[in-house]
Amino acid sequence: MIARFDDFELDTTECRLSRNNEPVALEKLPLDLLNLLVERHGELVSSWKVAPTWSPDGSRLLIRCDQPGLNAVAVFQNDILEIVDVNSHQAATIPDSAKRFNQRWSPDGKWIVATPNNESEIEMFEVASNRWTVLAKMHADY
């Protein structure tokens, strides 16, 4: 698909951006995001499609995804976390992960840290045991 806007042309098939027929150098993530937004023009794009988080060893992705059957308003507040195996393409839902945000892998890949949507705690999920632990409680004053 070719998309044109102002002096720019985006070829989503070739993943190439040009301005006035001259190539524009973009890093992979911004170019992928631009492609996604152009291909899904007019649609609500879920946050997981924009910013997945790679495990430290590169074998898994940590994503936020929509719970099936929810309307667009409820989706953002009820996203769940999933771990996707890059090789097998299999996804596993992290138990009790609805309404958790700001997710990141630990440097060793054994833990995932996240905050609930009210940002009252920092929680850690142990991948091996499938269990959440409260790391710290905070006072959110807003």
PDB file of C-alpha atoms in Angstrom:
ATOM      1  CA  MET A   1       0.000   0.000   0.000  1.00  0.00           C
ATOM      2  CA  ILE A   2       1.248   3.496  -0.822  1.00  0.00           C
ATOM      3  CA  ALA A   3       0.159   6.329   1.487  1.00  0.00           C
ATOM      4  CA  ARG A   4       0.830   9.965   0.615  1.00  0.00           C
ATOM      5  CA  PHE A   5       0.734  12.910   3.010  1.00  0.00           C
ATOM      6  CA  ASP A   6       2.172  16.325   2.209  1.00  0.00           C
ATOM      7  CA  ASP A   7       5.619  15.755   0.647  1.00  0.00           C
ATOM      8  CA  PHE A   8       5.893  12.245   2.067  1.00  0.00           C
ATOM      9  CA  GLU A   9       5.199   8.826   0.593  1.00  0.00           C
ATOM     10  CA  LEU A  10       5.057   5.669   2.691  1.00  0.00           C
ATOM     11  CA  ASP A  11       5.251   2.253   1.069  1.00  0.00           C
ATOM     12  CA  THR A  12       3.893  -0.084   3.749  1.00  0.00           C
ATOM     13  CA  THR A  13       4.720  -3.190   1.707  1.00  0.00           C
ATOM     14  CA  GLU A  14       8.397  -2.275   1.380  1.00  0.00           C
ATOM     15  CA  CYS A  15       8.480  -0.487   4.765  1.00  0.00           C
ATOM     16  CA  ARG A  16       9.991   2.597   3.131  1.00  0.00           C
ATOM     17  CA  LEU A  17       9.434   6.317   3.711  1.00  0.00           C
ATOM     18  CA  SER A  18      10.472   9.031   1.252  1.00  0.00           C
ATOM     19  CA  ARG A  19      10.108  12.777   0.996  1.00  0.00           C
ATOM     20  CA  ASN A  20      10.092  14.369  -2.446  1.00  0.00           C
ATOM     21  CA  ASN A  21      11.274  10.984  -3.807  1.00  0.00           C
ATOM     22  CA  GLU A  22      14.314  10.971  -1.483  1.00  0.00           C
ATOM     23  CA  PRO A  23      14.595   8.171   1.140  1.00  0.00           C
ATOM     24  CA  VAL A  24      14.017   9.219   4.744  1.00  0.00           C
ATOM     25  CA  ALA A  25      16.135   7.362   7.294  1.00  0.00           C
ATOM     26  CA  LEU A  26      14.029   6.168  10.210  1.00  0.00           C
ATOM     27  CA  GLU A  27      14.862   3.608  12.874  1.00  0.00           C
ATOM     28  CA  LYS A  28      12.836   0.414  12.826  1.00  0.00           C
ATOM     29  CA  LEU A  29      10.447   1.129  15.735  1.00  0.00           C
ATOM     30  CA  PRO A  30       9.229   4.561  14.529  1.00  0.00           C
ATOM     31  CA  LEU A  31       8.880   3.223  10.978  1.00  0.00           C
ATOM     32  CA  ASP A  32       6.952   0.162  12.193  1.00  0.00           C
ATOM     33  CA  LEU A  33       4.674   2.428  14.236  1.00  0.00           C
ATOM     34  CA  LEU A  34       4.062   4.701  11.251  1.00  0.00           C
ATOM     35  CA  ASN A  35       3.244   1.657   9.072  1.00  0.00           C
ATOM     36  CA  LEU A  36       0.846   0.319  11.704  1.00  0.00           C
ATOM     37  CA  LEU A  37      -0.975   3.634  12.075  1.00  0.00           C
ATOM     38  CA  VAL A  38      -1.321   4.083   8.298  1.00  0.00           C
ATOM     39  CA  GLU A  39      -2.494   0.489   7.770  1.00  0.00           C
ATOM     40  CA  ARG A  40      -5.039   0.849  10.615  1.00  0.00           C
ATOM     41  CA  HIS A  41      -6.164   4.384   9.698  1.00  0.00           C
ATOM     42  CA  GLY A  42      -9.432   5.197  11.479  1.00  0.00           C
ATOM     43  CA  GLU A  43      -9.138   2.255  13.902  1.00  0.00           C
ATOM     44  CA  LEU A  44      -8.411   2.181  17.604  1.00  0.00           C
ATOM     45  CA  VAL A  45      -4.885   0.753  17.880  1.00  0.00           C
ATOM     46  CA  SER A  46      -4.208  -1.193  21.062  1.00  0.00           C
ATOM     47  CA  SER A  47      -1.191  -0.203  23.111  1.00  0.00           C
ATOM     48  CA  TRP A  48       0.408  -3.642  22.871  1.00  0.00           C
ATOM     49  CA  LYS A  49       0.715  -3.208  19.142  1.00  0.00           C
ATOM     50  CA  VAL A  50       2.660  -0.017  19.736  1.00  0.00           C
ATOM     51  CA  ALA A  51       5.119  -0.949  22.491  1.00  0.00           C
ATOM     52  CA  PRO A  52       5.819  -4.609  23.222  1.00  0.00           C
ATOM     53  CA  THR A  53       8.701  -5.272  25.624  1.00  0.00           C
ATOM     54  CA  TRP A  54      11.408  -7.801  24.738  1.00  0.00           C
ATOM     55  CA  SER A  55      12.720 -10.230  27.344  1.00  0.00           C
ATOM     56  CA  PRO A  56      16.437  -9.786  28.083  1.00  0.00           C
ATOM     57  CA  ASP A  57      17.364 -12.897  26.072  1.00  0.00           C
ATOM     58  CA  GLY A  58      15.148 -11.901  23.123  1.00  0.00           C
ATOM     59  CA  SER A  59      13.083 -15.107  23.205  1.00  0.00           C
ATOM     60  CA  ARG A  60       9.813 -13.620  24.512  1.00  0.00           C
ATOM     61  CA  LEU A  61       7.653 -10.531  24.176  1.00  0.00           C
ATOM     62  CA  LEU A  62       5.639  -9.017  26.997  1.00  0.00           C
ATOM     63  CA  ILE A  63       2.498  -7.429  25.580  1.00  0.00           C
ATOM     64  CA  ARG A  64      -0.696  -5.783  26.758  1.00  0.00           C
ATOM     65  CA  CYS A  65      -3.699  -6.998  24.827  1.00  0.00           C
ATOM     66  CA  ASP A  66      -7.439  -6.588  24.763  1.00  0.00           C
ATOM     67  CA  GLN A  67      -9.657  -8.931  26.706  1.00  0.00           C
ATOM     68  CA  PRO A  68     -12.117 -10.518  24.279  1.00  0.00           C
ATOM     69  CA  GLY A  69     -15.666  -9.195  24.286  1.00  0.00           C
ATOM     70  CA  LEU A  70     -15.007  -5.767  25.772  1.00  0.00           C
ATOM     71  CA  ASN A  71     -16.053  -2.516  24.148  1.00  0.00           C
ATOM     72  CA  ALA A  72     -13.445   0.108  23.206  1.00  0.00           C
ATOM     73  CA  VAL A  73     -13.971   2.147  26.395  1.00  0.00           C
ATOM     74  CA  ALA A  74     -13.515  -0.852  28.673  1.00  0.00           C
ATOM     75  CA  VAL A  75     -10.597  -2.325  26.755  1.00  0.00           C
ATOM     76  CA  PHE A  76      -7.900   0.113  27.879  1.00  0.00           C
ATOM     77  CA  GLN A  77      -8.817  -0.231  31.548  1.00  0.00           C
ATOM     78  CA  ASN A  78      -8.987  -4.032  31.358  1.00  0.00           C
ATOM     79  CA  ASP A  79      -6.038  -4.945  29.151  1.00  0.00           C
ATOM     80  CA  ILE A  80      -4.299  -8.112  30.206  1.00  0.00           C
ATOM     81  CA  LEU A  81      -0.622  -9.009  30.003  1.00  0.00           C
ATOM     82  CA  GLU A  82       0.633 -11.878  27.882  1.00  0.00           C
ATOM     83  CA  ILE A  83       4.009 -13.445  27.260  1.00  0.00           C
ATOM     84  CA  VAL A  84       4.544 -14.475  23.651  1.00  0.00           C
ATOM     85  CA  ASP A  85       7.218 -17.033  22.787  1.00  0.00           C
ATOM     86  CA  VAL A  86       8.978 -15.670  19.695  1.00  0.00           C
ATOM     87  CA  ASN A  87       9.870 -19.119  18.305  1.00  0.00           C
ATOM     88  CA  SER A  88       6.583 -20.969  18.826  1.00  0.00           C
ATOM     89  CA  HIS A  89       4.321 -17.884  18.497  1.00  0.00           C
ATOM     90  CA  GLN A  90       2.365 -19.186  21.501  1.00  0.00           C
ATOM     91  CA  ALA A  91       0.913 -16.641  23.928  1.00  0.00           C
ATOM     92  CA  ALA A  92       0.326 -17.261  27.626  1.00  0.00           C
ATOM     93  CA  THR A  93      -1.857 -14.919  29.664  1.00  0.00           C
ATOM     94  CA  ILE A  94      -0.304 -13.751  32.912  1.00  0.00           C
ATOM     95  CA  PRO A  95      -2.773 -14.604  35.710  1.00  0.00           C
ATOM     96  CA  ASP A  96      -4.501 -11.678  37.439  1.00  0.00           C
ATOM     97  CA  SER A  97      -2.856  -9.193  35.081  1.00  0.00           C
ATOM     98  CA  ALA A  98      -5.886  -7.067  34.162  1.00  0.00           C
ATOM     99  CA  LYS A  99      -5.477  -3.374  34.948  1.00  0.00           C
ATOM    100  CA  ARG A 100      -1.684  -3.575  35.322  1.00  0.00           C
ATOM    101  CA  PHE A 101       0.463  -1.138  33.375  1.00  0.00           C
ATOM    102  CA  ASN A 102       4.048   0.071  32.906  1.00  0.00           C
ATOM    103  CA  GLN A 103       5.233  -3.516  32.629  1.00  0.00           C
ATOM    104  CA  ARG A 104       8.961  -4.248  32.316  1.00  0.00           C
ATOM    105  CA  TRP A 105      11.180  -7.324  32.453  1.00  0.00           C
ATOM    106  CA  SER A 106      13.841  -7.724  35.140  1.00  0.00           C
ATOM    107  CA  PRO A 107      17.400  -7.878  33.765  1.00  0.00           C
ATOM    108  CA  ASP A 108      17.526 -11.663  34.318  1.00  0.00           C
ATOM    109  CA  GLY A 109      14.095 -12.281  32.741  1.00  0.00           C
ATOM    110  CA  LYS A 110      12.747 -14.068  35.829  1.00  0.00           C
ATOM    111  CA  TRP A 111      10.440 -11.263  36.977  1.00  0.00           C
ATOM    112  CA  ILE A 112       8.071  -8.708  35.495  1.00  0.00           C
ATOM    113  CA  VAL A 113       7.363  -5.460  37.314  1.00  0.00           C
ATOM    114  CA  ALA A 114       4.090  -3.574  36.822  1.00  0.00           C
ATOM    115  CA  THR A 115       1.817  -1.056  38.492  1.00  0.00           C
ATOM    116  CA  PRO A 116      -1.952  -1.319  38.910  1.00  0.00           C
ATOM    117  CA  ASN A 117      -3.982   1.357  37.138  1.00  0.00           C
ATOM    118  CA  ASN A 118      -4.397   3.355  40.354  1.00  0.00           C
ATOM    119  CA  GLU A 119      -0.584   3.377  40.734  1.00  0.00           C
ATOM    120  CA  SER A 120      -0.893   2.541  44.428  1.00  0.00           C
ATOM    121  CA  GLU A 121       1.688  -0.257  44.337  1.00  0.00           C
ATOM    122  CA  ILE A 122       4.640  -1.642  42.498  1.00  0.00           C
ATOM    123  CA  GLU A 123       4.107  -5.349  41.940  1.00  0.00           C
ATOM    124  CA  MET A 124       6.413  -8.085  40.744  1.00  0.00           C
ATOM    125  CA  PHE A 125       5.349 -11.200  38.866  1.00  0.00           C
ATOM    126  CA  GLU A 126       7.583 -14.255  39.170  1.00  0.00           C
ATOM    127  CA  VAL A 127       7.476 -15.971  35.780  1.00  0.00           C
ATOM    128  CA  ALA A 128       8.438 -19.433  37.134  1.00  0.00           C
ATOM    129  CA  SER A 129       5.744 -19.550  39.839  1.00  0.00           C
ATOM    130  CA  ASN A 130       3.036 -17.446  38.085  1.00  0.00           C
ATOM    131  CA  ARG A 131       2.596 -15.347  41.240  1.00  0.00           C
ATOM    132  CA  TRP A 132       2.349 -11.620  41.930  1.00  0.00           C
ATOM    133  CA  THR A 133       4.071 -10.036  44.949  1.00  0.00           C
ATOM    134  CA  VAL A 134       3.662  -6.456  46.180  1.00  0.00           C
ATOM    135  CA  LEU A 135       7.089  -4.860  46.136  1.00  0.00           C
ATOM    136  CA  ALA A 136       6.065  -1.445  47.481  1.00  0.00           C
ATOM    137  CA  LYS A 137       2.925   0.474  48.410  1.00  0.00           C
ATOM    138  CA  MET A 138       2.718   4.120  47.436  1.00  0.00           C
ATOM    139  CA  HIS A 139       0.411   6.994  48.219  1.00  0.00           C
ATOM    140  CA  ALA A 140      -0.995   8.370  44.982  1.00  0.00           C
ATOM    141  CA  ASP A 141      -2.146  11.887  45.823  1.00  0.00           C
ATOM    142  CA  TYR A 142      -4.316  12.978  42.865  1.00  0.00           C
TER     143      TYR A 142
END
